[in-house]
Amino acid sequence: MSAQNEAKRVTIPQLQARARDGEKLVMLTCYDASFAAISEEAGVEMLLVGDSLGMVIQGRDSTLAVTLEEVEYHVRCVAAGSRTALVIADMPFGSFQVSDEDALRNAIRFVKEAGADAVKLEGGAAMVETTRFLVERGIPVCAHIGLTPQSVHVLGGYRVQGRSEDSAARLVADARAHEEAGASLVLMEAIPAAVAASVAKALTVPTIGIGAGPDVSGQVLVLYDMLDIYPGRKARFVRNFMQGAPSVRAAIAAYVKAVKDKSFPAPEHCF
Ligand code: KIV
């Protein structure tokens, strides 16, 4: 295929412009080429190769053991199967916390060798300088705050975050600090909808929510959760899009439509 015929991948500035225009953004996790192709065909704009693969693909009970090599393998698969979506590589536990140099080396590997367009890293204030270090060296960053599953042992479980006034204020401050450091997107997991709305209001970059209510720029779900094929316990914020859908393609298209027309998340999916 000649370069002229190649579909163009959506860029971060284009996504930011869509969000500024009030359009909801659609992100979905993805781990292989076939799902990448049908997801972007259905209108998914961002494919997150999440370390959730440790749970939904490898059958582990947390994301902590997922390695750089494992994420890299799945990023390669997703990048190979997609042509238009932004591919985001999730930096697994241990791949960015030790030093900024280590984080940069590993992020470059995801972008240069595996085909990622951006990386996601979990953490609040402690990770702001890492965001700055990567962005200043050419790696777009999606910061992940709120419930950060890699800190499950510190948090004492997969609990909703930001319920107290102090912790809600900390989320706003952390999100602003990541934005100031150059983050292109801020993802919020499992926080009260009102707190997520305050964070979104305080930022100019798009906010992506999972269990963060409707007043954010876009939504993300774990593919295997929204297709109802993960055998584990389902979080309150998950909707089963296979219900009433004749095919997997139709379920993903229904998810895209529901995010775009703002019918998902509904009040029962929010904290
Ligand atoms: O790993 C993952 O899939 C994620 C999403 C839950 C946002 O981080």
PDB file of C-alpha atoms and ligand atoms in Angstrom:
ATOM      1  CA  MET A   1       0.000   0.000   0.000  1.00  0.00           C
ATOM      2  CA  SER A   2       1.396   3.416  -0.874  1.00  0.00           C
ATOM      3  CA  ALA A   3       1.692   6.120   1.768  1.00  0.00           C
ATOM      4  CA  GLN A   4      -1.051   8.040  -0.091  1.00  0.00           C
ATOM      5  CA  ASN A   5      -3.572   5.272   0.488  1.00  0.00           C
ATOM      6  CA  GLU A   6      -2.758   4.759   4.139  1.00  0.00           C
ATOM      7  CA  ALA A   7      -5.449   5.769   6.611  1.00  0.00           C
ATOM      8  CA  LYS A   8      -4.328   8.523   8.923  1.00  0.00           C
ATOM      9  CA  ARG A   9      -4.078   7.862  12.636  1.00  0.00           C
ATOM     10  CA  VAL A  10      -5.920  10.368  14.791  1.00  0.00           C
ATOM     11  CA  THR A  11      -3.539  12.763  16.531  1.00  0.00           C
ATOM     12  CA  ILE A  12      -3.613  14.044  20.090  1.00  0.00           C
ATOM     13  CA  PRO A  13      -4.274  17.662  18.948  1.00  0.00           C
ATOM     14  CA  GLN A  14      -7.235  16.370  16.886  1.00  0.00           C
ATOM     15  CA  LEU A  15      -8.624  14.534  19.921  1.00  0.00           C
ATOM     16  CA  GLN A  16      -8.099  17.620  22.079  1.00  0.00           C
ATOM     17  CA  ALA A  17      -9.975  19.732  19.499  1.00  0.00           C
ATOM     18  CA  ARG A  18     -12.885  17.248  19.442  1.00  0.00           C
ATOM     19  CA  ALA A  19     -13.100  17.448  23.231  1.00  0.00           C
ATOM     20  CA  ARG A  20     -12.990  21.256  23.139  1.00  0.00           C
ATOM     21  CA  ASP A  21     -15.904  21.143  20.667  1.00  0.00           C
ATOM     22  CA  GLY A  22     -17.906  19.126  23.191  1.00  0.00           C
ATOM     23  CA  GLU A  23     -17.618  15.757  21.414  1.00  0.00           C
ATOM     24  CA  LYS A  24     -17.180  12.811  23.776  1.00  0.00           C
ATOM     25  CA  LEU A  25     -14.037  10.741  23.185  1.00  0.00           C
ATOM     26  CA  VAL A  26     -14.094   6.950  23.077  1.00  0.00           C
ATOM     27  CA  MET A  27     -11.283   4.807  24.431  1.00  0.00           C
ATOM     28  CA  LEU A  28     -11.360   1.014  24.846  1.00  0.00           C
ATOM     29  CA  THR A  29      -8.722  -1.399  26.034  1.00  0.00           C
ATOM     30  CA  CYS A  30      -7.373  -3.730  23.376  1.00  0.00           C
ATOM     31  CA  TYR A  31      -4.812  -6.511  23.336  1.00  0.00           C
ATOM     32  CA  ASP A  32      -4.717  -7.944  19.809  1.00  0.00           C
ATOM     33  CA  ALA A  33      -4.881  -7.103  16.102  1.00  0.00           C
ATOM     34  CA  SER A  34      -8.371  -8.416  15.323  1.00  0.00           C
ATOM     35  CA  PHE A  35     -10.052  -6.521  18.144  1.00  0.00           C
ATOM     36  CA  ALA A  36      -8.003  -3.441  17.209  1.00  0.00           C
ATOM     37  CA  ALA A  37      -9.359  -3.564  13.657  1.00  0.00           C
ATOM     38  CA  ILE A  38     -13.015  -4.066  14.582  1.00  0.00           C
ATOM     39  CA  SER A  39     -12.872  -1.555  17.429  1.00  0.00           C
ATOM     40  CA  GLU A  40     -11.582   1.301  15.315  1.00  0.00           C
ATOM     41  CA  GLU A  41     -13.983   0.343  12.526  1.00  0.00           C
ATOM     42  CA  ALA A  42     -16.774   0.755  15.093  1.00  0.00           C
ATOM     43  CA  GLY A  43     -15.486   4.242  15.930  1.00  0.00           C
ATOM     44  CA  VAL A  44     -13.182   3.720  18.908  1.00  0.00           C
ATOM     45  CA  GLU A  45     -10.671   6.578  18.781  1.00  0.00           C
ATOM     46  CA  MET A  46      -8.106   5.387  21.329  1.00  0.00           C
ATOM     47  CA  LEU A  47      -6.933   1.825  21.958  1.00  0.00           C
ATOM     48  CA  LEU A  48      -5.375   1.365  25.379  1.00  0.00           C
ATOM     49  CA  VAL A  49      -3.126  -1.658  25.712  1.00  0.00           C
ATOM     50  CA  GLY A  50      -3.808  -1.837  29.410  1.00  0.00           C
ATOM     51  CA  ASP A  51      -1.918  -3.805  32.012  1.00  0.00           C
ATOM     52  CA  SER A  52      -5.398  -5.141  32.767  1.00  0.00           C
ATOM     53  CA  LEU A  53      -4.173  -7.834  30.370  1.00  0.00           C
ATOM     54  CA  GLY A  54      -2.647  -9.407  33.457  1.00  0.00           C
ATOM     55  CA  MET A  55      -6.129 -10.114  34.740  1.00  0.00           C
ATOM     56  CA  VAL A  56      -8.306 -10.564  31.640  1.00  0.00           C
ATOM     57  CA  ILE A  57      -5.777 -12.471  29.491  1.00  0.00           C
ATOM     58  CA  GLN A  58      -3.294 -14.001  31.911  1.00  0.00           C
ATOM     59  CA  GLY A  59      -5.801 -14.844  34.649  1.00  0.00           C
ATOM     60  CA  ARG A  60      -3.813 -13.216  37.446  1.00  0.00           C
ATOM     61  CA  ASP A  61      -5.565 -11.532  40.367  1.00  0.00           C
ATOM     62  CA  SER A  62      -3.822  -8.164  39.919  1.00  0.00           C
ATOM     63  CA  THR A  63      -1.827  -6.241  37.318  1.00  0.00           C
ATOM     64  CA  LEU A  64       1.376  -6.204  39.370  1.00  0.00           C
ATOM     65  CA  ALA A  65       3.223  -9.078  37.699  1.00  0.00           C
ATOM     66  CA  VAL A  66       2.731  -7.853  34.130  1.00  0.00           C
ATOM     67  CA  THR A  67       6.105  -7.259  32.445  1.00  0.00           C
ATOM     68  CA  LEU A  68       7.389  -4.722  29.957  1.00  0.00           C
ATOM     69  CA  GLU A  69       7.899  -7.498  27.416  1.00  0.00           C
ATOM     70  CA  GLU A  70       4.296  -8.690  27.786  1.00  0.00           C
ATOM     71  CA  VAL A  71       2.836  -5.214  27.247  1.00  0.00           C
ATOM     72  CA  GLU A  72       5.251  -4.667  24.366  1.00  0.00           C
ATOM     73  CA  TYR A  73       4.052  -7.850  22.658  1.00  0.00           C
ATOM     74  CA  HIS A  74       0.405  -6.776  22.893  1.00  0.00           C
ATOM     75  CA  VAL A  75       1.211  -3.211  21.742  1.00  0.00           C
ATOM     76  CA  ARG A  76       2.835  -4.695  18.632  1.00  0.00           C
ATOM     77  CA  CYS A  77      -0.314  -6.738  17.939  1.00  0.00           C
ATOM     78  CA  VAL A  78      -2.645  -3.758  18.418  1.00  0.00           C
ATOM     79  CA  ALA A  79      -0.463  -1.395  16.367  1.00  0.00           C
ATOM     80  CA  ALA A  80      -0.327  -3.963  13.557  1.00  0.00           C
ATOM     81  CA  GLY A  81      -4.108  -4.381  13.499  1.00  0.00           C
ATOM     82  CA  SER A  82      -5.062  -0.711  13.649  1.00  0.00           C
ATOM     83  CA  ARG A  83      -4.683   2.153  11.207  1.00  0.00           C
ATOM     84  CA  THR A  84      -6.688   5.090  12.552  1.00  0.00           C
ATOM     85  CA  ALA A  85      -6.845   4.854  16.348  1.00  0.00           C
ATOM     86  CA  LEU A  86      -4.333   6.307  18.778  1.00  0.00           C
ATOM     87  CA  VAL A  87      -2.477   3.406  20.414  1.00  0.00           C
ATOM     88  CA  ILE A  88      -1.612   3.966  24.074  1.00  0.00           C
ATOM     89  CA  ALA A  89       0.784   1.642  25.884  1.00  0.00           C
ATOM     90  CA  ASP A  90       0.218   1.204  29.601  1.00  0.00           C
ATOM     91  CA  MET A  91       3.509   1.313  31.487  1.00  0.00           C
ATOM     92  CA  PRO A  92       3.431  -1.741  33.781  1.00  0.00           C
ATOM     93  CA  PHE A  93       4.388  -1.762  37.462  1.00  0.00           C
ATOM     94  CA  GLY A  94       8.154  -1.396  37.861  1.00  0.00           C
ATOM     95  CA  SER A  95       8.747   0.035  34.386  1.00  0.00           C
ATOM     96  CA  PHE A  96       8.647   3.723  35.321  1.00  0.00           C
ATOM     97  CA  GLN A  97       8.849   4.113  39.119  1.00  0.00           C
ATOM     98  CA  VAL A  98      12.550   3.410  39.681  1.00  0.00           C
ATOM     99  CA  SER A  99      13.954   6.394  37.782  1.00  0.00           C
ATOM    100  CA  ASP A 100      12.951   8.834  35.071  1.00  0.00           C
ATOM    101  CA  GLU A 101      15.742   7.465  32.874  1.00  0.00           C
ATOM    102  CA  ASP A 102      14.298   3.991  33.233  1.00  0.00           C
ATOM    103  CA  ALA A 103      10.818   5.321  32.405  1.00  0.00           C
ATOM    104  CA  LEU A 104      12.124   7.073  29.291  1.00  0.00           C
ATOM    105  CA  ARG A 105      14.058   4.006  28.107  1.00  0.00           C
ATOM    106  CA  ASN A 106      10.967   1.839  28.458  1.00  0.00           C
ATOM    107  CA  ALA A 107       8.592   4.410  26.933  1.00  0.00           C
ATOM    108  CA  ILE A 108      10.919   4.790  23.937  1.00  0.00           C
ATOM    109  CA  ARG A 109      10.837   1.028  23.499  1.00  0.00           C
ATOM    110  CA  PHE A 110       7.015   1.108  23.375  1.00  0.00           C
ATOM    111  CA  VAL A 111       6.983   3.942  20.833  1.00  0.00           C
ATOM    112  CA  LYS A 112       9.995   3.037  18.707  1.00  0.00           C
ATOM    113  CA  GLU A 113       9.849  -0.745  18.648  1.00  0.00           C
ATOM    114  CA  ALA A 114       6.238  -1.654  19.378  1.00  0.00           C
ATOM    115  CA  GLY A 115       4.378   1.166  17.612  1.00  0.00           C
ATOM    116  CA  ALA A 116       2.671   3.013  20.475  1.00  0.00           C
ATOM    117  CA  ASP A 117       1.664   6.633  19.944  1.00  0.00           C
ATOM    118  CA  ALA A 118       1.606   7.523  23.650  1.00  0.00           C
ATOM    119  CA  VAL A 119       2.079   5.940  27.053  1.00  0.00           C
ATOM    120  CA  LYS A 120      -0.083   5.886  30.167  1.00  0.00           C
ATOM    121  CA  LEU A 121       1.354   5.938  33.653  1.00  0.00           C
ATOM    122  CA  GLU A 122      -0.353   5.549  37.002  1.00  0.00           C
ATOM    123  CA  GLY A 123       0.216   7.944  39.848  1.00  0.00           C
ATOM    124  CA  GLY A 124      -0.494  11.366  41.301  1.00  0.00           C
ATOM    125  CA  ALA A 125       1.973  13.979  42.503  1.00  0.00           C
ATOM    126  CA  ALA A 126       4.843  11.493  42.780  1.00  0.00           C
ATOM    127  CA  MET A 127       4.736  10.867  39.020  1.00  0.00           C
ATOM    128  CA  VAL A 128       4.445  14.474  37.825  1.00  0.00           C
ATOM    129  CA  GLU A 129       8.175  14.896  37.205  1.00  0.00           C
ATOM    130  CA  THR A 130       8.211  11.617  35.285  1.00  0.00           C
ATOM    131  CA  THR A 131       5.441  12.966  33.056  1.00  0.00           C
ATOM    132  CA  ARG A 132       7.511  16.117  32.480  1.00  0.00           C
ATOM    133  CA  PHE A 133      10.670  14.106  31.759  1.00  0.00           C
ATOM    134  CA  LEU A 134       8.922  11.978  29.124  1.00  0.00           C
ATOM    135  CA  VAL A 135       6.974  14.800  27.470  1.00  0.00           C
ATOM    136  CA  GLU A 136      10.039  17.043  27.180  1.00  0.00           C
ATOM    137  CA  ARG A 137      11.757  14.173  25.381  1.00  0.00           C
ATOM    138  CA  GLY A 138       8.965  13.554  22.898  1.00  0.00           C
ATOM    139  CA  ILE A 139       6.721  10.952  24.520  1.00  0.00           C
ATOM    140  CA  PRO A 140       3.041  11.921  24.883  1.00  0.00           C
ATOM    141  CA  VAL A 141       1.681  10.955  28.311  1.00  0.00           C
ATOM    142  CA  CYS A 142      -1.758  10.037  29.599  1.00  0.00           C
ATOM    143  CA  ALA A 143      -1.692  10.414  33.401  1.00  0.00           C
ATOM    144  CA  HIS A 144      -3.843   7.938  35.370  1.00  0.00           C
ATOM    145  CA  ILE A 145      -5.137   9.118  38.768  1.00  0.00           C
ATOM    146  CA  GLY A 146      -7.785   8.060  41.278  1.00  0.00           C
ATOM    147  CA  LEU A 147      -7.892   4.302  41.738  1.00  0.00           C
ATOM    148  CA  THR A 148      -4.473   3.251  40.481  1.00  0.00           C
ATOM    149  CA  PRO A 149      -4.509  -0.571  40.508  1.00  0.00           C
ATOM    150  CA  GLN A 150      -0.708  -0.827  40.621  1.00  0.00           C
ATOM    151  CA  SER A 151      -0.949   0.670  44.134  1.00  0.00           C
ATOM    152  CA  VAL A 152      -3.547  -1.857  45.278  1.00  0.00           C
ATOM    153  CA  HIS A 153      -1.512  -2.841  48.350  1.00  0.00           C
ATOM    154  CA  VAL A 154      -1.069   0.788  49.432  1.00  0.00           C
ATOM    155  CA  LEU A 155      -4.744   1.569  48.819  1.00  0.00           C
ATOM    156  CA  GLY A 156      -5.847  -1.572  50.666  1.00  0.00           C
ATOM    157  CA  GLY A 157      -7.967  -2.871  47.799  1.00  0.00           C
ATOM    158  CA  TYR A 158      -9.751  -1.685  44.684  1.00  0.00           C
ATOM    159  CA  ARG A 159     -11.596   1.142  46.409  1.00  0.00           C
ATOM    160  CA  VAL A 160     -13.269   4.304  45.189  1.00  0.00           C
ATOM    161  CA  GLN A 161     -10.883   7.247  45.695  1.00  0.00           C
ATOM    162  CA  GLY A 162     -11.520  10.940  46.385  1.00  0.00           C
ATOM    163  CA  ARG A 163     -14.417  10.476  48.782  1.00  0.00           C
ATOM    164  CA  SER A 164     -13.088  12.881  51.437  1.00  0.00           C
ATOM    165  CA  GLU A 165     -12.672  16.615  50.887  1.00  0.00           C
ATOM    166  CA  ASP A 166      -8.913  16.326  51.277  1.00  0.00           C
ATOM    167  CA  SER A 167      -8.480  13.488  48.837  1.00  0.00           C
ATOM    168  CA  ALA A 168     -10.798  15.161  46.309  1.00  0.00           C
ATOM    169  CA  ALA A 169      -8.721  18.350  46.511  1.00  0.00           C
ATOM    170  CA  ARG A 170      -5.572  16.251  46.061  1.00  0.00           C
ATOM    171  CA  LEU A 171      -6.986  14.722  42.878  1.00  0.00           C
ATOM    172  CA  VAL A 172      -7.662  18.175  41.427  1.00  0.00           C
ATOM    173  CA  ALA A 173      -4.150  19.345  42.391  1.00  0.00           C
ATOM    174  CA  ASP A 174      -2.497  16.188  40.983  1.00  0.00           C
ATOM    175  CA  ALA A 175      -4.396  16.462  37.696  1.00  0.00           C
ATOM    176  CA  ARG A 176      -3.442  20.116  37.316  1.00  0.00           C
ATOM    177  CA  ALA A 177       0.195  19.308  38.073  1.00  0.00           C
ATOM    178  CA  HIS A 178       0.226  16.574  35.403  1.00  0.00           C
ATOM    179  CA  GLU A 179      -1.336  18.977  32.912  1.00  0.00           C
ATOM    180  CA  GLU A 180       1.237  21.655  33.767  1.00  0.00           C
ATOM    181  CA  ALA A 181       3.963  19.020  33.274  1.00  0.00           C
ATOM    182  CA  GLY A 182       2.677  18.385  29.764  1.00  0.00           C
ATOM    183  CA  ALA A 183       0.277  15.425  30.015  1.00  0.00           C
ATOM    184  CA  SER A 184      -1.929  15.226  26.915  1.00  0.00           C
ATOM    185  CA  LEU A 185      -4.769  13.370  28.654  1.00  0.00           C
ATOM    186  CA  VAL A 186      -5.759  12.657  32.239  1.00  0.00           C
ATOM    187  CA  LEU A 187      -7.535   9.369  32.980  1.00  0.00           C
ATOM    188  CA  MET A 188      -9.529   9.059  36.212  1.00  0.00           C
ATOM    189  CA  GLU A 189     -10.597   5.717  37.632  1.00  0.00           C
ATOM    190  CA  ALA A 190     -13.271   5.062  40.279  1.00  0.00           C
ATOM    191  CA  ILE A 191     -13.904   8.467  41.782  1.00  0.00           C
ATOM    192  CA  PRO A 192     -17.185  10.190  42.646  1.00  0.00           C
ATOM    193  CA  ALA A 193     -18.780  11.823  39.609  1.00  0.00           C
ATOM    194  CA  ALA A 194     -18.838  15.243  41.278  1.00  0.00           C
ATOM    195  CA  VAL A 195     -15.111  15.058  42.018  1.00  0.00           C
ATOM    196  CA  ALA A 196     -14.337  13.997  38.435  1.00  0.00           C
ATOM    197  CA  ALA A 197     -16.413  16.930  37.193  1.00  0.00           C
ATOM    198  CA  SER A 198     -14.308  19.313  39.331  1.00  0.00           C
ATOM    199  CA  VAL A 199     -11.105  17.813  37.965  1.00  0.00           C
ATOM    200  CA  ALA A 200     -12.392  18.129  34.390  1.00  0.00           C
ATOM    201  CA  LYS A 201     -13.374  21.731  34.989  1.00  0.00           C
ATOM    202  CA  ALA A 202      -9.919  22.561  36.324  1.00  0.00           C
ATOM    203  CA  LEU A 203      -8.132  21.232  33.211  1.00  0.00           C
ATOM    204  CA  THR A 204      -7.848  22.211  29.581  1.00  0.00           C
ATOM    205  CA  VAL A 205      -6.640  18.770  28.389  1.00  0.00           C
ATOM    206  CA  PRO A 206      -9.241  16.025  27.866  1.00  0.00           C
ATOM    207  CA  THR A 207     -10.216  13.850  30.820  1.00  0.00           C
ATOM    208  CA  ILE A 208     -11.110  10.193  30.302  1.00  0.00           C
ATOM    209  CA  GLY A 209     -13.207   8.452  32.927  1.00  0.00           C
ATOM    210  CA  ILE A 210     -13.769   4.875  34.041  1.00  0.00           C
ATOM    211  CA  GLY A 211     -16.165   4.930  36.944  1.00  0.00           C
ATOM    212  CA  ALA A 212     -15.824   8.724  37.027  1.00  0.00           C
ATOM    213  CA  GLY A 213     -19.272   9.763  35.873  1.00  0.00           C
ATOM    214  CA  PRO A 214     -20.497  11.592  32.788  1.00  0.00           C
ATOM    215  CA  ASP A 215     -18.934  15.047  33.202  1.00  0.00           C
ATOM    216  CA  VAL A 216     -15.571  14.221  31.662  1.00  0.00           C
ATOM    217  CA  SER A 217     -14.326  14.438  28.072  1.00  0.00           C
ATOM    218  CA  GLY A 218     -14.553  10.730  27.289  1.00  0.00           C
ATOM    219  CA  GLN A 219     -14.877   7.176  28.589  1.00  0.00           C
ATOM    220  CA  VAL A 220     -12.814   4.020  28.695  1.00  0.00           C
ATOM    221  CA  LEU A 221     -13.819   0.458  29.596  1.00  0.00           C
ATOM    222  CA  VAL A 222     -11.956  -2.813  29.703  1.00  0.00           C
ATOM    223  CA  LEU A 223     -12.940  -4.695  26.525  1.00  0.00           C
ATOM    224  CA  TYR A 224     -13.501  -8.030  28.262  1.00  0.00           C
ATOM    225  CA  ASP A 225     -15.725  -6.369  30.876  1.00  0.00           C
ATOM    226  CA  MET A 226     -18.002  -4.598  28.405  1.00  0.00           C
ATOM    227  CA  LEU A 227     -18.293  -7.794  26.336  1.00  0.00           C
ATOM    228  CA  ASP A 228     -19.092  -9.656  29.568  1.00  0.00           C
ATOM    229  CA  ILE A 229     -16.474 -12.333  28.964  1.00  0.00           C
ATOM    230  CA  TYR A 230     -14.301 -11.690  32.033  1.00  0.00           C
ATOM    231  CA  PRO A 231     -15.313 -14.293  34.615  1.00  0.00           C
ATOM    232  CA  GLY A 232     -14.292 -12.193  37.628  1.00  0.00           C
ATOM    233  CA  ARG A 233     -16.388  -9.726  39.598  1.00  0.00           C
ATOM    234  CA  LYS A 234     -17.652  -6.800  37.544  1.00  0.00           C
ATOM    235  CA  ALA A 235     -17.297  -3.248  38.866  1.00  0.00           C
ATOM    236  CA  ARG A 236     -20.370  -1.056  39.254  1.00  0.00           C
ATOM    237  CA  PHE A 237     -19.226   1.214  36.406  1.00  0.00           C
ATOM    238  CA  VAL A 238     -19.254  -1.557  33.787  1.00  0.00           C
ATOM    239  CA  ARG A 239     -22.148  -1.983  31.364  1.00  0.00           C
ATOM    240  CA  ASN A 240     -22.579  -5.238  29.473  1.00  0.00           C
ATOM    241  CA  PHE A 241     -22.822  -4.052  25.859  1.00  0.00           C
ATOM    242  CA  MET A 242     -23.319  -7.625  24.585  1.00  0.00           C
ATOM    243  CA  GLN A 243     -26.801  -7.533  26.063  1.00  0.00           C
ATOM    244  CA  GLY A 244     -29.113  -7.144  23.085  1.00  0.00           C
ATOM    245  CA  ALA A 245     -26.234  -6.990  20.601  1.00  0.00           C
ATOM    246  CA  PRO A 246     -26.193  -9.583  17.781  1.00  0.00           C
ATOM    247  CA  SER A 247     -22.383  -9.588  17.518  1.00  0.00           C
ATOM    248  CA  VAL A 248     -19.173  -8.375  19.126  1.00  0.00           C
ATOM    249  CA  ARG A 249     -18.904  -5.709  16.417  1.00  0.00           C
ATOM    250  CA  ALA A 250     -22.407  -4.491  17.252  1.00  0.00           C
ATOM    251  CA  ALA A 251     -21.606  -4.402  20.976  1.00  0.00           C
ATOM    252  CA  ILE A 252     -18.533  -2.233  20.408  1.00  0.00           C
ATOM    253  CA  ALA A 253     -20.536   0.022  18.070  1.00  0.00           C
ATOM    254  CA  ALA A 254     -23.221   0.326  20.779  1.00  0.00           C
ATOM    255  CA  TYR A 255     -20.538   1.362  23.275  1.00  0.00           C
ATOM    256  CA  VAL A 256     -19.241   4.038  20.882  1.00  0.00           C
ATOM    257  CA  LYS A 257     -22.759   5.331  20.279  1.00  0.00           C
ATOM    258  CA  ALA A 258     -23.612   5.366  23.991  1.00  0.00           C
ATOM    259  CA  VAL A 259     -20.481   7.361  24.865  1.00  0.00           C
ATOM    260  CA  LYS A 260     -20.988   9.785  21.970  1.00  0.00           C
ATOM    261  CA  ASP A 261     -24.686  10.374  22.737  1.00  0.00           C
ATOM    262  CA  LYS A 262     -23.929  10.550  26.486  1.00  0.00           C
ATOM    263  CA  SER A 263     -26.278   7.716  27.446  1.00  0.00           C
ATOM    264  CA  PHE A 264     -23.279   5.931  29.022  1.00  0.00           C
ATOM    265  CA  PRO A 265     -22.411   6.207  31.838  1.00  0.00           C
ATOM    266  CA  ALA A 266     -25.903   6.309  33.369  1.00  0.00           C
ATOM    267  CA  PRO A 267     -26.444   7.134  37.079  1.00  0.00           C
ATOM    268  CA  GLU A 268     -26.254   3.446  38.045  1.00  0.00           C
ATOM    269  CA  HIS A 269     -22.660   3.312  36.705  1.00  0.00           C
ATOM    270  CA  CYS A 270     -21.505   6.261  38.829  1.00  0.00           C
ATOM    271  CA  PHE A 271     -20.298   6.795  42.382  1.00  0.00           C
TER     272      PHE A 271
HETATM  273  O1  KIV B   1      -5.055  -1.379  32.432  1.00  0.00           O
HETATM  274  C1  KIV B   1      -6.136  -0.902  32.096  1.00  0.00           C
HETATM  275  O2  KIV B   1      -6.923  -1.496  31.373  1.00  0.00           O
HETATM  276  C2  KIV B   1      -6.479   0.409  32.591  1.00  0.00           C
HETATM  277  C3  KIV B   1      -7.893   0.849  32.456  1.00  0.00           C
HETATM  278  C4  KIV B   1      -8.687   0.278  33.569  1.00  0.00           C
HETATM  279  C5  KIV B   1      -8.032   2.313  32.404  1.00  0.00           C
HETATM  280  O3  KIV B   1      -5.658   1.090  33.149  1.00  0.00           O
END
